Amino acid sequence: MNYQNNLSVESQLLKIFLRSQTKDYSSTEIEAGKEILSPEKPQQTIYFSLQGIVKLSRIDCTGRETFVGLLPEKSFVGLSLLLNKSQSKYCAIALTPVTLISTTVTKFQQKMQKSPELWTPIFYKLLSRSLTAQMTIESRLLRTSEARLVAFLLVLCRDFGVETDEGIKIELKLTHQTLADLIYSNRVSVTRILGQLQQQQTISIARQQIILHNPSILRQYFAIPSYSSM
Amino acid sequence: MNYQNNLSVESQLLKIFLRSQTKDYSSTEIEAGKEILSPEKPQQTIYFSLQGIVKLSRIDCTGRETFVGLLPEKSFVGLSLLLNKSQSKYCAIALTPVTLISTTVTKFQQKMQKSPELWTPIFYKLLSRSLTAQMTIESRLLRTSEARLVAFLLVLCRDFGVETDEGIKIELKLTHQTLADLIYSNRVSVTRILGQLQQQQTISIARQQIILHNPSILRQYFAIPSYSSM
């Protein structure tokens, strides 16, 4: 498990951003359900979330929304603007109330030029997010809704999992409808699958939070690839 | 288009690695079809490809191979070892003859600690690769083989595309069978779709290299999301 490592990187980033906040950064509160970034409102802003969960998606040219990922607190939003100063094609929505600090692309670049050692934690953050994206790719290739749902729960363990005596608890309150949207299934199927998994005692749910009692057995049972960092 | 930007990052990386080669790095030639990394032969090595194309895939617990991506020359292989010193679950195979320089995870970390400014090009490299992975996720969600193939060709434009008078040429020789494997289709379908696209004059093929005459029209026609960095 890689939680320890991730946590130390996150606290390092938090310190960096908070230290600079008085001069270059401003903090904003966003209500649940509200937009942070949208392709329709182009901006040159990079965000860092201090609290709350951000849902990333992309809108294709027919207007269809494709879910890309859930970002835990202490995540960057808009880093891709560094590659190309044009508009971001991401849509970032606050899934819960979110507190953000922000800076402009130009100020961010100036700061990184002055203090190149700050790239280290940002690099590790991005590397971790890349692995999550990779797992998401693979989870979508699974044929059954059961396997896709279990694989997605295992992906969520990476960012939201907390080790407890009973297993890995996903510290995230998701309705069955939201889970269904995230794995391209429907609410009825998700309710049925979660019910079956509970009956088999492979998971348990308390206050909308899911505990995976034995992730490695779940992975083997559903033939889900395992990651070195899980 | 982002080719300029990518190229300058790549040449910067190349310089860094070549400069250090005499002391910490050793160069290896790998024949086409041979393995570079495999979960069965765990190692603590990070590679940087000087020449040639590397195919990344992952093997799940049932032995099924999942294609993850094609890495152009001047790519890192094994960066994920930095997150966790355990075994890498990737399988990296030389698609063409590949020349690699390599270093151990420990030496890489020591070097980066001494020269943190080297994180800058590595970060940009990883950011670009993350966007490619994101596009791959989305291309796999498309319902028809036609759309998945076109979306995959557009992904290849990012890493292998060269602007010509006729359009974007993908500088990569791929057989129809390889393309079929990469988009989870079959050779017969790929041959049929490429034939149709040639008839419609949206693409042309010369010596196994595909030219996309108007990527943005293709994208709209197949309802493929566009990226700011494309």
CSV table of C-alpha atoms in Angstrom, one decimal:
chain,number,residue,atom,x,y,z
A,1,MET,CA,0.0,0.0,0.0
A,2,ASN,CA,1.2,3.4,-0.9
A,3,TYR,CA,-0.9,5.7,1.4
A,4,GLN,CA,2.0,6.7,3.6
A,5,ASN,CA,4.0,7.9,0.7
A,6,ASN,CA,1.1,9.8,-0.9
A,7,LEU,CA,0.3,11.5,2.4
A,8,SER,CA,3.8,12.8,2.9
A,9,VAL,CA,3.8,14.2,-0.7
A,10,GLU,CA,0.5,15.8,0.0
A,11,SER,CA,1.5,17.5,3.2
A,12,GLN,CA,4.7,18.8,1.5
A,13,LEU,CA,2.6,20.3,-1.3
A,14,LEU,CA,0.1,21.8,1.1
A,15,LYS,CA,3.0,23.6,2.9
A,16,ILE,CA,4.4,25.0,-0.3
A,17,PHE,CA,1.1,26.4,-1.4
A,18,LEU,CA,0.1,27.7,2.0
A,19,ARG,CA,3.4,29.4,2.6
A,20,SER,CA,3.0,31.4,-0.7
A,21,GLN,CA,-0.7,32.1,-0.2
A,22,THR,CA,-0.3,35.5,1.3
A,23,LYS,CA,1.4,36.9,-1.8
A,24,ASP,CA,0.4,35.0,-5.0
A,25,TYR,CA,-2.5,32.9,-4.1
A,26,SER,CA,-6.1,33.4,-3.2
A,27,SER,CA,-8.5,31.0,-1.5
A,28,THR,CA,-12.1,30.3,-2.7
A,29,GLU,CA,-15.0,28.2,-1.4
A,30,ILE,CA,-17.0,26.3,-4.0
A,31,GLU,CA,-20.4,24.7,-3.2
A,32,ALA,CA,-21.2,21.1,-4.0
A,33,GLY,CA,-22.4,20.7,-7.6
A,34,LYS,CA,-20.8,24.0,-8.8
A,35,GLU,CA,-18.3,24.3,-11.6
A,36,ILE,CA,-14.7,25.1,-11.0
A,37,LEU,CA,-13.3,24.8,-14.6
A,38,SER,CA,-15.3,24.6,-17.8
A,39,PRO,CA,-14.3,24.7,-21.4
A,40,GLU,CA,-17.0,27.3,-21.9
A,41,LYS,CA,-15.3,29.7,-19.5
A,42,PRO,CA,-11.7,29.6,-20.5
A,43,GLN,CA,-9.2,30.8,-17.9
A,44,GLN,CA,-5.5,30.7,-17.2
A,45,THR,CA,-5.8,29.5,-13.6
A,46,ILE,CA,-4.2,26.5,-11.8
A,47,TYR,CA,-6.0,25.3,-8.7
A,48,PHE,CA,-4.9,23.3,-5.7
A,49,SER,CA,-7.7,21.8,-3.6
A,50,LEU,CA,-7.2,22.2,0.2
A,51,GLN,CA,-10.5,20.3,1.0
A,52,GLY,CA,-13.2,18.4,-0.8
A,53,ILE,CA,-13.6,16.2,-3.8
A,54,VAL,CA,-13.5,17.3,-7.4
A,55,LYS,CA,-15.1,15.4,-10.3
A,56,LEU,CA,-13.2,15.7,-13.6
A,57,SER,CA,-15.0,15.1,-16.9
A,58,ARG,CA,-14.7,16.1,-20.5
A,59,ILE,CA,-17.4,17.2,-22.9
A,60,ASP,CA,-17.1,15.9,-26.5
A,61,CYS,CA,-18.3,17.8,-29.5
A,62,THR,CA,-21.8,16.2,-29.3
A,63,GLY,CA,-22.1,17.5,-25.7
A,64,ARG,CA,-21.7,14.0,-24.2
A,65,GLU,CA,-19.9,14.0,-20.8
A,66,THR,CA,-17.1,11.5,-20.2
A,67,PHE,CA,-16.2,10.9,-16.6
A,68,VAL,CA,-12.4,11.1,-16.2
A,69,GLY,CA,-11.7,10.8,-12.5
A,70,LEU,CA,-12.4,11.9,-8.9
A,71,LEU,CA,-9.6,14.0,-7.4
A,72,PRO,CA,-9.1,13.8,-3.6
A,73,GLU,CA,-8.3,16.8,-1.5
A,74,LYS,CA,-4.8,18.2,-2.1
A,75,SER,CA,-5.0,17.8,-5.8
A,76,PHE,CA,-4.1,20.0,-8.7
A,77,VAL,CA,-6.8,21.1,-11.2
A,78,GLY,CA,-5.7,22.6,-14.5
A,79,LEU,CA,-2.1,21.4,-14.6
A,80,SER,CA,-2.6,20.5,-18.3
A,81,LEU,CA,-2.6,24.3,-19.0
A,82,LEU,CA,1.2,24.2,-18.5
A,83,LEU,CA,1.6,22.1,-21.6
A,84,ASN,CA,-0.4,24.4,-23.8
A,85,LYS,CA,-1.6,27.9,-22.9
A,86,SER,CA,-4.8,27.4,-24.8
A,87,GLN,CA,-8.1,26.7,-23.1
A,88,SER,CA,-8.5,23.6,-20.9
A,89,LYS,CA,-11.1,21.0,-22.3
A,90,TYR,CA,-11.7,19.6,-18.8
A,91,CYS,CA,-14.9,20.2,-16.8
A,92,ALA,CA,-14.2,20.2,-13.1
A,93,ILE,CA,-17.2,20.1,-10.7
A,94,ALA,CA,-17.2,20.2,-6.9
A,95,LEU,CA,-18.6,16.8,-5.8
A,96,THR,CA,-18.5,18.0,-2.2
A,97,PRO,CA,-17.9,21.6,-0.9
A,98,VAL,CA,-14.4,22.4,-2.0
A,99,THR,CA,-11.8,24.9,-0.8
A,100,LEU,CA,-9.3,25.9,-3.5
A,101,ILE,CA,-6.3,28.1,-3.7
A,102,SER,CA,-5.4,29.3,-7.1
A,103,THR,CA,-2.8,31.1,-9.1
A,104,THR,CA,-2.3,32.0,-12.7
A,105,VAL,CA,-0.3,29.8,-15.2
A,106,THR,CA,2.3,32.6,-15.5
A,107,LYS,CA,2.7,33.1,-11.8
A,108,PHE,CA,3.0,29.3,-11.3
A,109,GLN,CA,5.7,29.1,-14.0
A,110,GLN,CA,7.6,32.0,-12.5
A,111,LYS,CA,7.5,30.4,-9.0
A,112,MET,CA,8.6,27.0,-10.3
A,113,GLN,CA,11.5,28.6,-12.2
A,114,LYS,CA,12.7,30.3,-9.0
A,115,SER,CA,12.3,27.2,-6.9
A,116,PRO,CA,12.8,24.1,-9.1
A,117,GLU,CA,12.9,21.8,-6.0
A,118,LEU,CA,9.2,22.3,-5.8
A,119,TRP,CA,8.8,20.1,-8.9
A,120,THR,CA,9.7,17.0,-6.8
A,121,PRO,CA,6.4,16.8,-4.9
A,122,ILE,CA,4.4,17.9,-8.0
A,123,PHE,CA,6.1,15.2,-10.0
A,124,TYR,CA,5.2,12.5,-7.5
A,125,LYS,CA,1.6,13.8,-7.3
A,126,LEU,CA,1.3,13.6,-11.1
A,127,LEU,CA,2.9,10.1,-11.2
A,128,SER,CA,0.4,8.9,-8.7
A,129,ARG,CA,-2.5,10.4,-10.7
A,130,SER,CA,-1.1,8.8,-13.9
A,131,LEU,CA,-1.3,5.4,-12.3
A,132,THR,CA,-4.8,6.0,-11.2
A,133,ALA,CA,-5.7,7.0,-14.8
A,134,GLN,CA,-4.0,3.8,-16.0
A,135,MET,CA,-6.1,1.7,-13.6
A,136,THR,CA,-9.2,3.5,-14.8
A,137,ILE,CA,-8.4,2.6,-18.5
A,138,GLU,CA,-8.1,-1.1,-17.5
A,139,SER,CA,-11.2,-1.1,-15.3
A,140,ARG,CA,-13.3,0.1,-18.3
A,141,LEU,CA,-12.1,-2.8,-20.4
A,142,LEU,CA,-13.7,-5.3,-18.1
A,143,ARG,CA,-16.8,-7.0,-19.6
A,144,THR,CA,-19.2,-7.3,-16.8
A,145,SER,CA,-20.7,-4.5,-14.6
A,146,GLU,CA,-19.7,-6.5,-11.6
A,147,ALA,CA,-16.0,-6.5,-12.5
A,148,ARG,CA,-16.1,-2.8,-13.6
A,149,LEU,CA,-17.7,-1.8,-10.3
A,150,VAL,CA,-15.2,-3.8,-8.2
A,151,ALA,CA,-12.3,-2.5,-10.3
A,152,PHE,CA,-13.5,1.0,-9.8
A,153,LEU,CA,-13.8,0.5,-6.0
A,154,LEU,CA,-10.2,-0.7,-6.1
A,155,VAL,CA,-9.2,2.4,-8.0
A,156,LEU,CA,-10.9,4.5,-5.3
A,157,CYS,CA,-8.9,2.7,-2.6
A,158,ARG,CA,-5.8,4.3,-4.0
A,159,ASP,CA,-7.0,7.9,-3.3
A,160,PHE,CA,-9.7,7.5,-0.7
A,161,GLY,CA,-8.8,4.2,1.0
A,162,VAL,CA,-8.0,4.1,4.7
A,163,GLU,CA,-6.8,0.9,6.4
A,164,THR,CA,-9.1,-0.3,9.2
A,165,ASP,CA,-9.3,-3.5,11.2
A,166,GLU,CA,-12.1,-4.7,8.9
A,167,GLY,CA,-10.3,-3.9,5.6
A,168,ILE,CA,-9.9,-0.9,3.4
A,169,LYS,CA,-12.6,1.7,3.9
A,170,ILE,CA,-13.3,4.1,1.1
A,171,GLU,CA,-13.8,7.5,2.8
A,172,LEU,CA,-16.2,8.8,0.2
A,173,LYS,CA,-20.0,9.0,0.3
A,174,LEU,CA,-21.3,8.0,-3.1
A,175,THR,CA,-24.9,7.3,-4.0
A,176,HIS,CA,-25.7,4.3,-6.1
A,177,GLN,CA,-26.7,6.7,-8.9
A,178,THR,CA,-23.3,8.5,-8.8
A,179,LEU,CA,-21.5,5.1,-8.8
A,180,ALA,CA,-23.6,4.0,-11.7
A,181,ASP,CA,-22.7,7.2,-13.7
A,182,LEU,CA,-19.0,6.7,-12.9
A,183,ILE,CA,-18.9,3.1,-14.2
A,184,TYR,CA,-21.3,3.5,-17.1
A,185,SER,CA,-24.0,1.3,-15.6
A,186,ASN,CA,-27.4,2.0,-14.1
A,187,ARG,CA,-28.6,2.5,-10.5
A,188,VAL,CA,-30.5,-0.8,-10.4
A,189,SER,CA,-27.4,-2.9,-11.4
A,190,VAL,CA,-25.2,-1.1,-8.9
A,191,THR,CA,-27.7,-1.7,-6.1
A,192,ARG,CA,-28.0,-5.4,-7.1
A,193,ILE,CA,-24.2,-5.9,-7.3
A,194,LEU,CA,-23.5,-4.1,-4.0
A,195,GLY,CA,-26.2,-6.2,-2.4
A,196,GLN,CA,-24.6,-9.4,-3.7
A,197,LEU,CA,-21.1,-8.4,-2.5
A,198,GLN,CA,-22.6,-7.6,0.9
A,199,GLN,CA,-24.3,-11.0,1.1
A,200,GLN,CA,-21.0,-12.7,0.2
A,201,GLN,CA,-19.4,-10.6,3.0
A,202,THR,CA,-16.7,-9.4,0.6
A,203,ILE,CA,-17.8,-5.8,1.3
A,204,SER,CA,-19.8,-4.0,3.9
A,205,ILE,CA,-21.4,-0.6,3.8
A,206,ALA,CA,-22.0,1.8,6.7
A,207,ARG,CA,-23.3,5.4,6.2
A,208,GLN,CA,-22.7,5.2,2.5
A,209,GLN,CA,-19.0,4.3,3.0
A,210,ILE,CA,-17.8,1.0,1.5
A,211,ILE,CA,-15.3,-1.3,3.2
A,212,LEU,CA,-13.5,-3.9,1.1
A,213,HIS,CA,-12.7,-6.7,3.5
A,214,ASN,CA,-10.1,-8.4,1.3
A,215,PRO,CA,-9.1,-6.3,-1.8
A,216,SER,CA,-6.6,-8.9,-3.1
A,217,ILE,CA,-9.2,-11.7,-3.1
A,218,LEU,CA,-11.7,-9.4,-4.8
A,219,ARG,CA,-9.1,-8.6,-7.5
A,220,GLN,CA,-8.3,-12.3,-8.1
A,221,TYR,CA,-12.0,-13.2,-8.2
A,222,PHE,CA,-12.8,-10.6,-10.8
A,223,ALA,CA,-9.5,-11.0,-12.7
A,224,ILE,CA,-8.6,-7.4,-12.1
A,225,PRO,CA,-4.9,-6.4,-12.8
A,226,SER,CA,-3.0,-5.6,-9.6
A,227,TYR,CA,-0.7,-2.6,-9.3
A,228,SER,CA,2.6,-2.5,-7.6
A,229,SER,CA,1.4,0.6,-5.8
A,230,MET,CA,-1.8,-0.9,-4.4
B,1,MET,CA,-0.4,21.4,-32.0
B,2,ASN,CA,2.1,20.8,-29.4
B,3,TYR,CA,4.9,19.1,-31.3
B,4,GLN,CA,7.4,22.0,-30.9
B,5,ASN,CA,7.0,22.0,-27.2
B,6,ASN,CA,7.4,18.2,-26.8
B,7,LEU,CA,10.4,18.2,-29.0
B,8,SER,CA,12.3,20.8,-27.0
B,9,VAL,CA,11.5,18.9,-23.8
B,10,GLU,CA,12.8,15.7,-25.4
B,11,SER,CA,16.0,17.2,-26.5
B,12,GLN,CA,16.6,18.6,-23.0
B,13,LEU,CA,16.1,15.2,-21.5
B,14,LEU,CA,18.3,13.5,-24.0
B,15,LYS,CA,21.1,16.0,-23.1
B,16,ILE,CA,20.7,15.3,-19.4
B,17,PHE,CA,20.9,11.6,-19.8
B,18,LEU,CA,23.7,11.6,-22.3
B,19,ARG,CA,25.8,13.9,-20.2
B,20,SER,CA,25.7,11.5,-17.3
B,21,GLN,CA,26.0,8.4,-19.4
B,22,THR,CA,29.8,7.9,-18.9
B,23,LYS,CA,29.4,7.5,-15.1
B,24,ASP,CA,26.0,6.2,-14.1
B,25,TYR,CA,24.4,5.0,-17.2
B,26,SER,CA,24.9,2.1,-19.6
B,27,SER,CA,23.4,1.8,-23.1
B,28,THR,CA,21.7,-1.4,-24.5
B,29,GLU,CA,20.3,-2.4,-27.8
B,30,ILE,CA,17.1,-4.4,-27.8
B,31,GLU,CA,15.8,-6.4,-30.8
B,32,ALA,CA,12.2,-5.9,-32.1
B,33,GLY,CA,9.9,-8.2,-30.2
B,34,LYS,CA,12.1,-8.7,-27.2
B,35,GLU,CA,11.1,-7.8,-23.6
B,36,ILE,CA,12.6,-4.8,-21.8
B,37,LEU,CA,10.6,-5.0,-18.5
B,38,SER,CA,8.4,-7.9,-17.3
B,39,PRO,CA,6.6,-8.6,-14.0
B,40,GLU,CA,8.3,-12.0,-14.0
B,41,LYS,CA,11.8,-10.6,-14.0
B,42,PRO,CA,11.6,-7.9,-11.3
B,43,GLN,CA,14.3,-5.3,-11.4
B,44,GLN,CA,15.0,-1.8,-10.0
B,45,THR,CA,15.9,-0.2,-13.3
B,46,ILE,CA,14.6,3.0,-14.9
B,47,TYR,CA,15.1,3.2,-18.7
B,48,PHE,CA,15.2,6.1,-21.1
B,49,SER,CA,14.8,5.2,-24.8
B,50,LEU,CA,17.2,6.9,-27.2
B,51,GLN,CA,15.7,5.3,-30.3
B,52,GLY,CA,12.8,3.0,-31.2
B,53,ILE,CA,9.3,2.4,-30.0
B,54,VAL,CA,8.3,0.6,-26.9
B,55,LYS,CA,4.9,-1.1,-26.4
B,56,LEU,CA,3.6,-1.1,-22.8
B,57,SER,CA,1.1,-3.6,-21.6
B,58,ARG,CA,0.0,-5.2,-18.4
B,59,ILE,CA,-0.8,-8.8,-17.7
B,60,ASP,CA,-3.7,-9.5,-15.4
B,61,CYS,CA,-3.9,-12.5,-13.0
B,62,THR,CA,-5.6,-14.6,-15.7
B,63,GLY,CA,-2.6,-14.0,-18.0
B,64,ARG,CA,-4.6,-11.7,-20.3
B,65,GLU,CA,-2.6,-8.9,-21.8
B,66,THR,CA,-4.0,-5.3,-21.8
B,67,PHE,CA,-2.4,-2.8,-24.1
B,68,VAL,CA,-1.6,0.4,-22.3
B,69,GLY,CA,0.3,2.5,-24.8
B,70,LEU,CA,3.0,3.0,-27.4
B,71,LEU,CA,6.0,5.1,-26.2
B,72,PRO,CA,7.9,7.1,-28.8
B,73,GLU,CA,11.7,7.4,-28.6
B,74,LYS,CA,13.0,9.6,-25.8
B,75,SER,CA,10.5,8.1,-23.3
B,76,PHE,CA,11.0,6.8,-19.8
B,77,VAL,CA,10.2,3.2,-19.0
B,78,GLY,CA,9.7,2.2,-15.3
B,79,LEU,CA,9.1,5.6,-13.8
B,80,SER,CA,6.4,4.1,-11.6
B,81,LEU,CA,9.1,2.3,-9.6
B,82,LEU,CA,9.8,5.7,-8.1
B,83,LEU,CA,6.4,5.6,-6.3
B,84,ASN,CA,6.9,2.2,-4.8
B,85,LYS,CA,10.1,0.2,-4.8
B,86,SER,CA,8.3,-3.1,-5.3
B,87,GLN,CA,8.2,-4.9,-8.6
B,88,SER,CA,6.7,-3.2,-11.7
B,89,LYS,CA,3.5,-4.8,-13.1
B,90,TYR,CA,4.2,-3.5,-16.6
B,91,CYS,CA,5.4,-5.5,-19.5
B,92,ALA,CA,7.5,-3.4,-21.9
B,93,ILE,CA,8.3,-4.9,-25.3
B,94,ALA,CA,10.5,-3.4,-28.1
B,95,LEU,CA,8.0,-2.8,-31.0
B,96,THR,CA,11.0,-1.8,-33.2
B,97,PRO,CA,14.7,-2.1,-32.4
B,98,VAL,CA,15.2,0.0,-29.3
B,99,THR,CA,18.3,1.7,-27.9
B,100,LEU,CA,18.1,2.3,-24.1
B,101,ILE,CA,20.1,3.9,-21.4
B,102,SER,CA,19.4,2.7,-17.9
B,103,THR,CA,20.1,3.5,-14.3
B,104,THR,CA,19.0,2.1,-11.0
B,105,VAL,CA,16.1,3.6,-9.0
B,106,THR,CA,18.5,4.5,-6.2
B,107,LYS,CA,21.0,6.2,-8.6
B,108,PHE,CA,18.1,8.1,-10.3
B,109,GLN,CA,16.9,9.3,-7.0
B,110,GLN,CA,20.3,10.4,-5.9
B,111,LYS,CA,20.9,12.3,-9.1
B,112,MET,CA,17.5,14.0,-8.9
B,113,GLN,CA,18.2,15.1,-5.3
B,114,LYS,CA,21.5,16.7,-6.3
B,115,SER,CA,20.0,18.4,-9.4
B,116,PRO,CA,16.3,19.1,-8.7
B,117,GLU,CA,16.0,21.4,-11.8
B,118,LEU,CA,16.1,18.1,-13.8
B,119,TRP,CA,12.5,17.4,-12.5
B,120,THR,CA,11.2,20.2,-14.9
B,121,PRO,CA,11.6,18.3,-18.2
B,122,ILE,CA,10.7,15.0,-16.6
B,123,PHE,CA,7.5,16.6,-15.2
B,124,TYR,CA,6.5,17.9,-18.6
B,125,LYS,CA,7.2,14.5,-20.2
B,126,LEU,CA,5.0,12.8,-17.6
B,127,LEU,CA,2.3,15.5,-18.0
B,128,SER,CA,2.2,14.9,-21.8
B,129,ARG,CA,2.1,11.1,-21.3
B,130,SER,CA,-0.8,11.5,-18.8
B,131,LEU,CA,-2.8,13.4,-21.4
B,132,THR,CA,-2.1,10.6,-23.9
B,133,ALA,CA,-3.4,8.1,-21.3
B,134,GLN,CA,-6.5,10.2,-20.8
B,135,MET,CA,-7.2,10.3,-24.5
B,136,THR,CA,-6.7,6.5,-24.6
B,137,ILE,CA,-9.4,6.1,-21.8
B,138,GLU,CA,-11.8,8.1,-23.9
B,139,SER,CA,-11.1,6.4,-27.2
B,140,ARG,CA,-12.0,3.1,-25.6
B,141,LEU,CA,-15.4,4.3,-24.6
B,142,LEU,CA,-16.4,4.9,-28.2
B,143,ARG,CA,-18.9,2.3,-29.4
B,144,THR,CA,-18.0,1.6,-33.0
B,145,SER,CA,-14.7,0.1,-34.2
B,146,GLU,CA,-14.6,3.0,-36.7
B,147,ALA,CA,-14.6,5.6,-34.0
B,148,ARG,CA,-12.2,3.7,-31.8
B,149,LEU,CA,-9.7,3.3,-34.7
B,150,VAL,CA,-9.9,7.0,-35.7
B,151,ALA,CA,-9.6,8.1,-32.1
B,152,PHE,CA,-6.6,5.9,-31.7
B,153,LEU,CA,-5.0,7.4,-34.8
B,154,LEU,CA,-5.6,10.8,-33.3
B,155,VAL,CA,-3.9,9.7,-30.1
B,156,LEU,CA,-0.9,8.5,-32.2
B,157,CYS,CA,-0.8,12.0,-33.8
B,158,ARG,CA,0.3,13.4,-30.4
B,159,ASP,CA,3.4,11.3,-30.1
B,160,PHE,CA,4.2,10.2,-33.7
B,161,GLY,CA,2.5,12.9,-35.8
B,162,VAL,CA,4.5,15.1,-38.2
B,163,GLU,CA,3.0,18.0,-40.0
B,164,THR,CA,3.2,17.7,-43.8
B,165,ASP,CA,1.6,19.6,-46.7
B,166,GLU,CA,-1.0,16.9,-47.0
B,167,GLY,CA,-1.9,16.7,-43.3
B,168,ILE,CA,-0.6,14.9,-40.2
B,169,LYS,CA,1.6,11.9,-41.0
B,170,ILE,CA,1.9,9.2,-38.3
B,171,GLU,CA,5.6,8.2,-38.5
B,172,LEU,CA,5.0,4.7,-37.4
B,173,LYS,CA,4.7,1.5,-39.5
B,174,LEU,CA,1.9,-0.6,-38.0
B,175,THR,CA,0.4,-3.7,-39.7
B,176,HIS,CA,-3.4,-4.0,-39.7
B,177,GLN,CA,-3.1,-6.9,-37.3
B,178,THR,CA,-1.1,-4.7,-34.8
B,179,LEU,CA,-3.6,-1.9,-35.1
B,180,ALA,CA,-6.4,-4.4,-34.5
B,181,ASP,CA,-4.7,-5.7,-31.4
B,182,LEU,CA,-4.3,-2.1,-30.1
B,183,ILE,CA,-7.9,-1.1,-30.5
B,184,TYR,CA,-9.4,-4.5,-29.5
B,185,SER,CA,-10.8,-5.2,-32.9
B,186,ASN,CA,-9.8,-7.7,-35.6
B,187,ARG,CA,-7.7,-7.5,-38.7
B,188,VAL,CA,-10.6,-7.8,-41.2
B,189,SER,CA,-12.5,-4.8,-39.6
B,190,VAL,CA,-9.3,-2.7,-39.5
B,191,THR,CA,-8.6,-3.4,-43.2
B,192,ARG,CA,-12.3,-2.5,-44.1
B,193,ILE,CA,-12.3,0.7,-42.1
B,194,LEU,CA,-8.9,1.9,-43.4
B,195,GLY,CA,-10.2,1.2,-46.9
B,196,GLN,CA,-13.4,3.2,-46.4
B,197,LEU,CA,-11.4,6.1,-44.9
B,198,GLN,CA,-9.1,6.1,-48.0
B,199,GLN,CA,-12.1,6.0,-50.4
B,200,GLN,CA,-13.5,9.0,-48.6
B,201,GLN,CA,-10.1,10.6,-48.9
B,202,THR,CA,-10.0,11.5,-45.2
B,203,ILE,CA,-6.8,9.5,-44.9
B,204,SER,CA,-4.1,8.1,-47.2
B,205,ILE,CA,-1.5,5.4,-46.6
B,206,ALA,CA,1.9,5.2,-48.1
B,207,ARG,CA,4.5,2.6,-47.1
B,208,GLN,CA,2.3,1.6,-44.1
B,209,GLN,CA,2.4,5.2,-42.8
B,210,ILE,CA,-1.0,6.9,-42.4
B,211,ILE,CA,-1.7,10.5,-43.2
B,212,LEU,CA,-4.8,12.2,-41.7
B,213,HIS,CA,-5.8,14.9,-44.1
B,214,ASN,CA,-7.9,16.9,-41.7
B,215,PRO,CA,-7.8,15.7,-38.1
B,216,SER,CA,-10.4,18.2,-36.8
B,217,ILE,CA,-13.0,17.1,-39.4
B,218,LEU,CA,-12.3,13.4,-38.5
B,219,ARG,CA,-12.8,14.3,-34.8
B,220,GLN,CA,-16.1,16.0,-35.4
B,221,TYR,CA,-17.4,13.3,-37.7
B,222,PHE,CA,-16.7,10.6,-35.2
B,223,ALA,CA,-17.7,12.7,-32.2
B,224,ILE,CA,-14.2,12.3,-30.6
B,225,PRO,CA,-13.3,14.7,-27.8
B,226,SER,CA,-10.6,17.3,-28.8
B,227,TYR,CA,-7.7,18.1,-26.5
B,228,SER,CA,-6.3,21.6,-26.0
B,229,SER,CA,-2.9,20.1,-26.7
B,230,MET,CA,-3.8,18.6,-30.1
